[in-house]
CSV table of C-alpha atoms in Angstrom, one decimal:
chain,number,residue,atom,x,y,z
A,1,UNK,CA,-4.7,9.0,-32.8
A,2,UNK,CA,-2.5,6.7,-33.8
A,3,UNK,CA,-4.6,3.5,-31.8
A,4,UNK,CA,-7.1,4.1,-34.3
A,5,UNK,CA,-5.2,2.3,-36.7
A,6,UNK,CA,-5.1,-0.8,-34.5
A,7,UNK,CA,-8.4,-2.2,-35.2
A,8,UNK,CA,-8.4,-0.8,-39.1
A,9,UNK,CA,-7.4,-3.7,-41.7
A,10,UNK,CA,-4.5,-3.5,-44.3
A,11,UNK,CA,-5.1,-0.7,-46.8
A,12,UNK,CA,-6.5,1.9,-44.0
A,13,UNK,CA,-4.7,4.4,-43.3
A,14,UNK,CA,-5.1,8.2,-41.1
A,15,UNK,CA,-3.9,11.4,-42.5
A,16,UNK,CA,0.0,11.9,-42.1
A,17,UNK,CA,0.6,15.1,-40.4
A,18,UNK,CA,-1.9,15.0,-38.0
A,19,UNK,CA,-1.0,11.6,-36.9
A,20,UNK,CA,2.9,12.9,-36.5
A,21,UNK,CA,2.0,16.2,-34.4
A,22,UNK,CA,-0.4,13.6,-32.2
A,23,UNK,CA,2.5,11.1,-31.8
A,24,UNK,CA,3.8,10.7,-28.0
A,25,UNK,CA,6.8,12.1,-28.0
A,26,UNK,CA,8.9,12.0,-24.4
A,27,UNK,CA,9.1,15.0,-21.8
A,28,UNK,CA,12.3,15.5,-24.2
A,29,UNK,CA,10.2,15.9,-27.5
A,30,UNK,CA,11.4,12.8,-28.4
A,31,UNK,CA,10.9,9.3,-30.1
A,32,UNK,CA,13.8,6.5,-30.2
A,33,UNK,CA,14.2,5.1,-33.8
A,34,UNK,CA,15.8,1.9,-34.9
A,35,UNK,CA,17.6,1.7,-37.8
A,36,UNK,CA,18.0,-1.7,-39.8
A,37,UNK,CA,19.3,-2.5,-43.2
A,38,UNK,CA,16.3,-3.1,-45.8
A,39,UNK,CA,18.0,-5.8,-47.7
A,40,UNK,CA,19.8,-7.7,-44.5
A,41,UNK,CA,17.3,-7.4,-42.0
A,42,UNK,CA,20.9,-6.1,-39.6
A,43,UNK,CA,19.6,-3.8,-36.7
A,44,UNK,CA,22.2,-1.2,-37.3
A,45,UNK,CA,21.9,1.4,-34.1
A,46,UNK,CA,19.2,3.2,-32.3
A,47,UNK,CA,19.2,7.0,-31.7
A,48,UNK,CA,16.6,9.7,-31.4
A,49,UNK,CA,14.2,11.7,-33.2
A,50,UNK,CA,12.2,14.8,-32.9
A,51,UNK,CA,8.9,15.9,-34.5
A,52,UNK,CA,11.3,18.2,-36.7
A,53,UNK,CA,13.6,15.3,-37.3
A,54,UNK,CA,11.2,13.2,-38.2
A,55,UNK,CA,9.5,15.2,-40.6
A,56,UNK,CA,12.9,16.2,-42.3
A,57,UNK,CA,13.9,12.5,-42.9
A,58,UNK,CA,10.0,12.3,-44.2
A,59,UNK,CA,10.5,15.0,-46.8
A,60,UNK,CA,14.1,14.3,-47.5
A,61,UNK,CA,14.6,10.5,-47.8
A,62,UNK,CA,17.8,11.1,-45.9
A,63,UNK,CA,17.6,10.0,-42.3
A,64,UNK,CA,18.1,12.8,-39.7
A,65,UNK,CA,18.1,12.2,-35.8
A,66,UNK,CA,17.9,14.6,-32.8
A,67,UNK,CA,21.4,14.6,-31.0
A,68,UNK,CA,20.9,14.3,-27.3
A,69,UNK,CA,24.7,15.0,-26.6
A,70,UNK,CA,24.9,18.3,-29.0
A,71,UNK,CA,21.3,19.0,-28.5
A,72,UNK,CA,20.6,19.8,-32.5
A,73,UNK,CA,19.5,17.8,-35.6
A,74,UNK,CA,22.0,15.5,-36.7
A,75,UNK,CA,22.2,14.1,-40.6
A,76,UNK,CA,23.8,10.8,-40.4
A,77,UNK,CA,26.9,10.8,-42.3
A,78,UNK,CA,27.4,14.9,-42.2
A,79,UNK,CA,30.5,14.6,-40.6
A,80,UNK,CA,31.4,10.5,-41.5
A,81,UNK,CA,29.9,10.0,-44.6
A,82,UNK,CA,27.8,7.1,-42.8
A,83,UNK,CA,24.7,8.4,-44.6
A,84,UNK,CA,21.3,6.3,-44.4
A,85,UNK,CA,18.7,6.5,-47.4
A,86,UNK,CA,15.3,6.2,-45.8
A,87,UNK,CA,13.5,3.3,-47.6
A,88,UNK,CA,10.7,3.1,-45.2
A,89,UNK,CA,9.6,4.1,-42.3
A,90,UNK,CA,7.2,2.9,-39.7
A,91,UNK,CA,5.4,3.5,-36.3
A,92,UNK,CA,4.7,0.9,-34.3
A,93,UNK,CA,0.6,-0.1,-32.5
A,94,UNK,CA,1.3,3.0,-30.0
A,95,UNK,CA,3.6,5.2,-31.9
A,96,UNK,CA,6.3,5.4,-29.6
A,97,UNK,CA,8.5,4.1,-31.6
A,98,UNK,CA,10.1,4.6,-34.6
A,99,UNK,CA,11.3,1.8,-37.0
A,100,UNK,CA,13.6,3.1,-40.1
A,101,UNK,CA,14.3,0.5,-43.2
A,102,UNK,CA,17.8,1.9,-44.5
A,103,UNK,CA,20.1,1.9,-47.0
A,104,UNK,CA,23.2,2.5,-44.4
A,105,UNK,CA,26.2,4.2,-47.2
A,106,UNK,CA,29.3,2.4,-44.8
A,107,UNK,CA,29.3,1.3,-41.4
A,108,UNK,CA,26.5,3.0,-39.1
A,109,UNK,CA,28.9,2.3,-36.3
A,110,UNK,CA,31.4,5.3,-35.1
A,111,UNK,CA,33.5,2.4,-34.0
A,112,UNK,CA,33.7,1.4,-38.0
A,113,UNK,CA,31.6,-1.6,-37.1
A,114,UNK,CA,28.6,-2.6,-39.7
A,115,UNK,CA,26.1,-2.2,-36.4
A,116,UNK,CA,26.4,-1.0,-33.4
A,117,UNK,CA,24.9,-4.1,-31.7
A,118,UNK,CA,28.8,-6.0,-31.6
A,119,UNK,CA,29.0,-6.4,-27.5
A,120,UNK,CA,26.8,-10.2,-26.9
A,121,UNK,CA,26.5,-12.2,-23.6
A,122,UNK,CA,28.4,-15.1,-23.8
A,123,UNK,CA,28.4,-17.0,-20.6
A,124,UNK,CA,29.8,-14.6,-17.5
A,125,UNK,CA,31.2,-12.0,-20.7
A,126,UNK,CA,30.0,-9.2,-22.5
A,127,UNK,CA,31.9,-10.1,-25.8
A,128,UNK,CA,33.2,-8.4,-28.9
A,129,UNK,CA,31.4,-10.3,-31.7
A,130,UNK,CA,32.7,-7.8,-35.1
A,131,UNK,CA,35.7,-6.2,-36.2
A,132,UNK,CA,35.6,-2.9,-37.7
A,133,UNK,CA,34.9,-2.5,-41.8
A,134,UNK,CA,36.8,0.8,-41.2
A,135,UNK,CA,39.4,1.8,-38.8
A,136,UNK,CA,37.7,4.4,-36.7
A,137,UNK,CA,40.2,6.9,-37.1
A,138,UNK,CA,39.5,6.8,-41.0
A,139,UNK,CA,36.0,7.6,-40.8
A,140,UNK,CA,36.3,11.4,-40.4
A,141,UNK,CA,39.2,12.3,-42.9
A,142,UNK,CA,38.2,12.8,-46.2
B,1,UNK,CA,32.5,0.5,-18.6
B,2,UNK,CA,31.2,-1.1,-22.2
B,3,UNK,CA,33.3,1.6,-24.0
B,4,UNK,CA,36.2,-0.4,-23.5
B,5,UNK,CA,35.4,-2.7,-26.2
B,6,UNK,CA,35.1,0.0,-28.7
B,7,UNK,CA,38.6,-0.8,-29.1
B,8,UNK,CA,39.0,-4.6,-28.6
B,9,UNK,CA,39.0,-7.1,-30.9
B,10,UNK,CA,36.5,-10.3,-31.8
B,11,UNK,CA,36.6,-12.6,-29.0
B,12,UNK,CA,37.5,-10.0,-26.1
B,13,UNK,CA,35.4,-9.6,-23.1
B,14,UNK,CA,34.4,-7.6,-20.3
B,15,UNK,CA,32.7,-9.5,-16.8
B,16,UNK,CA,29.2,-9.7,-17.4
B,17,UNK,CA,28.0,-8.4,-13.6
B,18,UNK,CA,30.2,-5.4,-13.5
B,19,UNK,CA,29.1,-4.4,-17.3
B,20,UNK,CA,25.8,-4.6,-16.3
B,21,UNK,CA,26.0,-2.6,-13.6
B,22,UNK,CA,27.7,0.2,-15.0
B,23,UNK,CA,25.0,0.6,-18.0
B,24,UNK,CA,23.9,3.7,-18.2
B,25,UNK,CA,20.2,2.9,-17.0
B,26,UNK,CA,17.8,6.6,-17.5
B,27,UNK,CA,16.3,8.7,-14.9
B,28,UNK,CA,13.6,6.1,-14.7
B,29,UNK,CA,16.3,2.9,-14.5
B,30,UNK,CA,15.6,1.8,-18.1
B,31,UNK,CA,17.0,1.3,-21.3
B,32,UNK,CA,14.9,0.2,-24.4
B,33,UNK,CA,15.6,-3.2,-25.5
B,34,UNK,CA,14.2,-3.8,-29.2
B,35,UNK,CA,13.3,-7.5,-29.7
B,36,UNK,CA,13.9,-9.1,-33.7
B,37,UNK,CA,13.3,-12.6,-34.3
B,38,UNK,CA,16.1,-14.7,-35.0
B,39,UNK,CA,15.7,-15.8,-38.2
B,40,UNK,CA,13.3,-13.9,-40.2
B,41,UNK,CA,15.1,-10.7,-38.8
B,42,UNK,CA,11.6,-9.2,-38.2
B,43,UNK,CA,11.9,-6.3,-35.8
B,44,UNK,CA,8.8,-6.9,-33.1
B,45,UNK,CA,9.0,-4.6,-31.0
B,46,UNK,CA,10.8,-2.1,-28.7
B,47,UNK,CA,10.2,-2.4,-24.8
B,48,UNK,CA,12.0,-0.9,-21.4
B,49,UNK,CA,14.3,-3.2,-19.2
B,50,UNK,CA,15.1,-2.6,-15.7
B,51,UNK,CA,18.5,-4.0,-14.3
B,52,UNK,CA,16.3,-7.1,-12.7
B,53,UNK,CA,14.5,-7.6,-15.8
B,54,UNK,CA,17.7,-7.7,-18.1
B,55,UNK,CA,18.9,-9.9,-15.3
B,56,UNK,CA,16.0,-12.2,-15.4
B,57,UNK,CA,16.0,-12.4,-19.0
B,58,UNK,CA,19.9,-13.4,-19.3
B,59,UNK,CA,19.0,-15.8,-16.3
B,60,UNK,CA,16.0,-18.1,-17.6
B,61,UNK,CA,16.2,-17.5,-21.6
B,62,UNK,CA,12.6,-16.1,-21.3
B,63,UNK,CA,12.6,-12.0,-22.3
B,64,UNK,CA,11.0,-10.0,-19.3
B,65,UNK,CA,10.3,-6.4,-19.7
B,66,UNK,CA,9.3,-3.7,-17.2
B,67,UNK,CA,6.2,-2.5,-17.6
B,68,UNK,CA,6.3,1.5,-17.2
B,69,UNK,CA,2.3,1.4,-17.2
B,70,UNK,CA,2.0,-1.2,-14.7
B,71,UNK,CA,5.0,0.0,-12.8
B,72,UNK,CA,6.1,-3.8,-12.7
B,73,UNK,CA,8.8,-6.4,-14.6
B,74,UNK,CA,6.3,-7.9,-17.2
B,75,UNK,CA,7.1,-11.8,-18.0
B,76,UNK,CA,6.3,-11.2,-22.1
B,77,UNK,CA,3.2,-13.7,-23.0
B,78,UNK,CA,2.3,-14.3,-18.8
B,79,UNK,CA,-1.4,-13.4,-19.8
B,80,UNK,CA,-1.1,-13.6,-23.4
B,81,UNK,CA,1.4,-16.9,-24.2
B,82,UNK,CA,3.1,-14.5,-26.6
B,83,UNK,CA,6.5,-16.0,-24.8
B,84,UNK,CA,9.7,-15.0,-26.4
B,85,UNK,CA,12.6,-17.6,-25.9
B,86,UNK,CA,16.1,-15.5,-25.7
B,87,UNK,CA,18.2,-16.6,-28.3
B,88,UNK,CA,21.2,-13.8,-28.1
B,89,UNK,CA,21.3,-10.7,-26.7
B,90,UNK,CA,23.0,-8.1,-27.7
B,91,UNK,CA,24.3,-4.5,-26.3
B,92,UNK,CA,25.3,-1.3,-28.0
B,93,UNK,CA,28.6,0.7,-28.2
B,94,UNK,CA,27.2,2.9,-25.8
B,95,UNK,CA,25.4,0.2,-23.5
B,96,UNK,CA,22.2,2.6,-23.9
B,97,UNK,CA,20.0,0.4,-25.9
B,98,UNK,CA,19.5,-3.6,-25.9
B,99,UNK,CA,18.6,-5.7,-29.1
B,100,UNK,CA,17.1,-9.0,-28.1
B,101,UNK,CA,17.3,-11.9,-30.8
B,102,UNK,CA,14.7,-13.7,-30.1
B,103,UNK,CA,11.9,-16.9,-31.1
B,104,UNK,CA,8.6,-15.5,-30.8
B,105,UNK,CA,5.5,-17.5,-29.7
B,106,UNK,CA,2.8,-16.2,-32.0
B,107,UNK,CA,2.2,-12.5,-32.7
B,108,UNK,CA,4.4,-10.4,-30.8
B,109,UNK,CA,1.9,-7.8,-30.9
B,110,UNK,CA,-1.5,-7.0,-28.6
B,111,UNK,CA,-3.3,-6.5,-31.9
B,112,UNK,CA,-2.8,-10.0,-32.9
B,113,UNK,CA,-0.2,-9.3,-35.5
B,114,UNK,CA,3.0,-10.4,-36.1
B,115,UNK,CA,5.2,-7.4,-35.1
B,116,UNK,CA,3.9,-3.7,-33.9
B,117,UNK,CA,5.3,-2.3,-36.4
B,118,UNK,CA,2.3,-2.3,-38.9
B,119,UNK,CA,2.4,1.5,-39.8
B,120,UNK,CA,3.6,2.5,-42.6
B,121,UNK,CA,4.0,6.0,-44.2
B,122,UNK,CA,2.9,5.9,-47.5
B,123,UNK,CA,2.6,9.5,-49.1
B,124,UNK,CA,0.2,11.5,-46.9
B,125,UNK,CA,-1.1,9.0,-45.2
B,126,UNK,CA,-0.2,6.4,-42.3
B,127,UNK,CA,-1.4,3.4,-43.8
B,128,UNK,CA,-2.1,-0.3,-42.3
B,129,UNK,CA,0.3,-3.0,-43.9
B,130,UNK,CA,-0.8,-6.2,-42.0
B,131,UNK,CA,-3.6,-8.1,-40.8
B,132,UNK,CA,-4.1,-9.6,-37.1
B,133,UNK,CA,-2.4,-13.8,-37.5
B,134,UNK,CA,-5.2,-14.0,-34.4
B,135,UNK,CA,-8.2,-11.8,-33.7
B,136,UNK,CA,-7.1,-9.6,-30.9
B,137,UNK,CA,-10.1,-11.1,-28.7
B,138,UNK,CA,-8.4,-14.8,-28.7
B,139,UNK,CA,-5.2,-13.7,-27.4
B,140,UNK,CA,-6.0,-13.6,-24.2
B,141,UNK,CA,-8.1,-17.0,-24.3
B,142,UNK,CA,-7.1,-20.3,-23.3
């Protein structure tokens, strides 16, 4: 459904939930979504949504992923405080993909880093390019 | 393998062929890699890397995807000129997802427009934001 929109000029637009329940999600029910920081234009992480996720994080403003690893809906932040206000959201030509402007409260890293993007080829080396904001071992005490 | 500089410091390093190696590719032998250009911070697009293609890109500067549709690594811009030129890349905590910084020749999009991600949510509808730079029927002139 969503393909329709490729040929349709700014200002066009198809009716939301039909165009989320026709989206391809995987053999998983899912969609990977990148998060970046509105203001900074960082890419902060990638992680996974489903059509429940997605929806949540639509009707909320707060974004919520799918957890591949604990196989439920996970709030960014419920457990680290690393909440990300949704400021926009958009689906890319196919709709495969999902790309999430944020407001990221904290690092989004569970390492403490700002992003999760800190390992960069530099010659024959995968290097460390950030130092944590937070030491890791803070981010879950409160 | 990557995991190891969860802990390390700015500057530290892991050997490039062996971190590679030990990425944890999916079911298909693919991660996503997400490509942003360099300076505007515009988020493109998200595509699938095999190990040769991450290997080729790193090798000649030039991104080349894998194509899950054509079953084949996919030289970005071989048919379209919509090159992109490497500029840093970039791997996550995890080593499950790649970001590309990149400088993009033309739209990075097969609709003519800058970046695929033209879809917007905007109340109850999925709206258009951006027009085509080039009609979608030049692209694949010379």
């Amino acid at each position: 459904m969503i393909e329709t929109n490729e040929t349709a000029k700014t200002g066009e637009s198809l009716p939301l939930q039909q165009t989320l329940d026709s989206l391809p999600f995987n053999n998983d029910g899912l969609l990977p979504a990148i998060a970046q920081q509105h203001d900074s234009g960082r890419v902060l992480m990638m992680a996974w949504m489903n059509r429940e996720a997605l929806q949540e994080t639509i009707a909320t403003g707060r974004v919520c992923y799918y957890s591949r690893s604990r196989a439920k809906l996970w709030r960014k932040g419920e457990t680290s405080n690393q909440v990300q206000r949704l400021i926009d959201l958009r689906l890319d030509c196919d709709g495969d993909t999902i790309l999430l402007l944020v407001d990221q409260q904290g690092p989004a890293c569970h390492t403490g880093r700002e992003s999760c993007f800190y390992n960069a080829i530099r010659g024959d080396s995968v290097e460390v390019i950030e130092d944590p904001l937070i030491p890791p071992d803070q981010l879950y005490r409160r």
